[in-house]
Each structure stands twice: as structure tokens, then as C-alpha cells.
Amino acid sequence: MELTLSISELSEKTGLSIDTIRYYEKIGVLPSPNRKSNGQREYTSGDLERFIFITHLKRTHMPLKEIDHYIQFYIDQDYEGCYQVLRKHKEDIEMQMSEMSIALEKMNYKLDNFKSLVAEQNGKRS
């Protein structure tokens, strides 16, 4: 018999809130789970693996739309498609890092400039 988890157990194991799990199901990132006779959600170990994988992708700031594409490619065993989604996301991250690096350089320049102005101003007060 396969391991089954409740939504609260799934939440605990993945670190996702129950609302996030329900949201992912609602928008179709993951299929709706099986239900027990009392209506409670019932998740399998495969569901747990998918949620953990999605959690890892979300931590890289991958948009849900891209995660959805990736999952569909994976289900279809289109590994080239999976590769392309991950490659594009990596390129997006590299672009963001480059932009952040430029922004950091500008902030350091401004801070150095104001540090000089503060020192100059403090020198005049002495």
C-alpha cells in the first residue's frame, strides 16, 4: 500500500502553506488530489516529490507559468523542452544578477560620494 499524506502533512514536509498547496491545485500546476470518503485530500509520495520539486523551482524565483510549462514537458517526457525552460530561467537569473551588480556599483558610488560630503561638512563644523 502506498504512503498517503494529509494536506497538513504535505505542508509540513514541503514548507508550503496549506493555502499555497490549494492554490497550486486550483490553477492547475498540480492535478487535484484523490479524496478520502470524508472529503479530505489524500496525497501520495509522488505528489510529495512534485511539490518538493516545485518548491525548489519557486525558490529560484521561477514564475508559476514557467513551472507549469516545465511540468507539462516532464509529463510528456519532452526532456528537450524541460532543458529549454530551465536554460531560459538560468539566463533570466544571469540577467537579473548583472542588473543588480550594476545597481550595486551605482549605490556604492553614491554612498562614497555622500561619505565624502559628510566628512567635508563635519570638517567645516570643527
C-alpha positions as a Python dict, from the first residue, in 0.01 Angstrom:
ca = {
    (1, 'M'): (0, 0, 0),
    (2, 'E'): (134, 339, -100),
    (3, 'L'): (208, 606, 158),
    (4, 'T'): (-63, 873, 177),
    (5, 'L'): (-37, 1214, 336),
    (6, 'S'): (-291, 1468, 450),
    (7, 'I'): (-265, 1828, 332),
    (8, 'S'): (-122, 1931, 670),
    (9, 'E'): (145, 1658, 650),
    (10, 'L'): (228, 1766, 294),
    (11, 'S'): (253, 2126, 414),
    (12, 'E'): (488, 2024, 694),
    (13, 'K'): (715, 1820, 465),
    (14, 'T'): (735, 2081, 187),
    (15, 'G'): (734, 2401, 389),
    (16, 'L'): (447, 2531, 176),
    (17, 'S'): (141, 2676, 342),
    (18, 'I'): (-186, 2488, 304),
    (19, 'D'): (-323, 2787, 111),
    (20, 'T'): (-30, 2768, -133),
    (21, 'I'): (-87, 2396, -189),
    (22, 'R'): (-456, 2459, -257),
    (23, 'Y'): (-366, 2750, -488),
    (24, 'Y'): (-126, 2534, -691),
    (25, 'E'): (-403, 2278, -733),
    (26, 'K'): (-660, 2544, -822),
    (27, 'I'): (-451, 2697, -1101),
    (28, 'G'): (-362, 2354, -1235),
    (29, 'V'): (10, 2343, -1162),
    (30, 'L'): (-69, 2012, -998),
    (31, 'P'): (-369, 1788, -1050),
    (32, 'S'): (-634, 1773, -781),
    (33, 'P'): (-556, 1500, -530),
    (34, 'N'): (-761, 1195, -454),
    (35, 'R'): (-1011, 1238, -175),
    (36, 'K'): (-1095, 1011, 114),
    (37, 'S'): (-1457, 915, 172),
    (38, 'N'): (-1485, 1203, 421),
    (39, 'G'): (-1367, 1451, 154),
    (40, 'Q'): (-1017, 1511, 291),
    (41, 'R'): (-735, 1544, 42),
    (42, 'E'): (-504, 1245, 14),
    (43, 'Y'): (-155, 1286, -131),
    (44, 'T'): (85, 1018, -248),
    (45, 'S'): (464, 1006, -223),
    (46, 'G'): (469, 1108, -592),
    (47, 'D'): (265, 1418, -506),
    (48, 'L'): (513, 1496, -229),
    (49, 'E'): (805, 1470, -475),
    (50, 'R'): (630, 1704, -723),
    (51, 'F'): (553, 1960, -452),
    (52, 'I'): (913, 1949, -327),
    (53, 'F'): (1040, 1994, -682),
    (54, 'I'): (806, 2288, -741),
    (55, 'T'): (917, 2439, -411),
    (56, 'H'): (1279, 2419, -524),
    (57, 'L'): (1193, 2587, -856),
    (58, 'K'): (994, 2861, -677),
    (59, 'R'): (1294, 2931, -455),
    (60, 'T'): (1485, 3018, -773),
    (61, 'H'): (1205, 3270, -842),
    (62, 'M'): (1080, 3076, -1142),
    (63, 'P'): (732, 3203, -1234),
    (64, 'L'): (446, 2957, -1195),
    (65, 'K'): (374, 2979, -1567),
    (66, 'E'): (724, 2850, -1645),
    (67, 'I'): (693, 2581, -1377),
    (68, 'D'): (369, 2474, -1539),
    (69, 'H'): (541, 2451, -1880),
    (70, 'Y'): (826, 2254, -1727),
    (71, 'I'): (588, 2008, -1560),
    (72, 'Q'): (394, 1957, -1881),
    (73, 'F'): (715, 1889, -2073),
    (74, 'Y'): (821, 1648, -1799),
    (75, 'I'): (488, 1463, -1806),
    (76, 'D'): (518, 1435, -2185),
    (77, 'Q'): (879, 1317, -2141),
    (78, 'D'): (992, 1606, -2360),
    (79, 'Y'): (1328, 1647, -2192),
    (80, 'E'): (1445, 1896, -2454),
    (81, 'G'): (1151, 2117, -2352),
    (82, 'C'): (1245, 2075, -1984),
    (83, 'Y'): (1602, 2172, -2065),
    (84, 'Q'): (1491, 2482, -2258),
    (85, 'V'): (1267, 2603, -1972),
    (86, 'L'): (1549, 2561, -1721),
    (87, 'R'): (1806, 2719, -1955),
    (88, 'K'): (1583, 3022, -2016),
    (89, 'H'): (1527, 3066, -1643),
    (90, 'K'): (1903, 3046, -1583),
    (91, 'E'): (1958, 3316, -1845),
    (92, 'D'): (1692, 3532, -1678),
    (93, 'I'): (1869, 3491, -1342),
    (94, 'E'): (2204, 3583, -1500),
    (95, 'M'): (2046, 3897, -1649),
    (96, 'Q'): (1898, 3994, -1312),
    (97, 'M'): (2234, 3938, -1144),
    (98, 'S'): (2404, 4159, -1400),
    (99, 'E'): (2145, 4433, -1347),
    (100, 'M'): (2180, 4403, -969),
    (101, 'S'): (2558, 4423, -997),
    (102, 'I'): (2529, 4749, -1191),
    (103, 'A'): (2280, 4883, -936),
    (104, 'L'): (2518, 4787, -654),
    (105, 'E'): (2806, 4971, -821),
    (106, 'K'): (2589, 5283, -854),
    (107, 'M'): (2485, 5262, -488),
    (108, 'N'): (2847, 5225, -377),
    (109, 'Y'): (2941, 5530, -585),
    (110, 'K'): (2659, 5734, -429),
    (111, 'L'): (2749, 5618, -79),
    (112, 'D'): (3115, 5708, -131),
    (113, 'N'): (3012, 6049, -263),
    (114, 'F'): (2787, 6119, 36),
    (115, 'K'): (3050, 5984, 276),
    (116, 'S'): (3291, 6245, 135),
    (117, 'L'): (3029, 6519, 163),
    (118, 'V'): (2953, 6424, 525),
    (119, 'A'): (3324, 6421, 612),
    (120, 'E'): (3367, 6759, 441),
    (121, 'Q'): (3067, 6901, 623),
    (122, 'N'): (3191, 6771, 957),
    (123, 'G'): (3532, 6924, 887),
    (124, 'K'): (3374, 7269, 838),
    (125, 'R'): (3191, 7242, 1170),
    (126, 'S'): (3510, 7179, 1366),
}
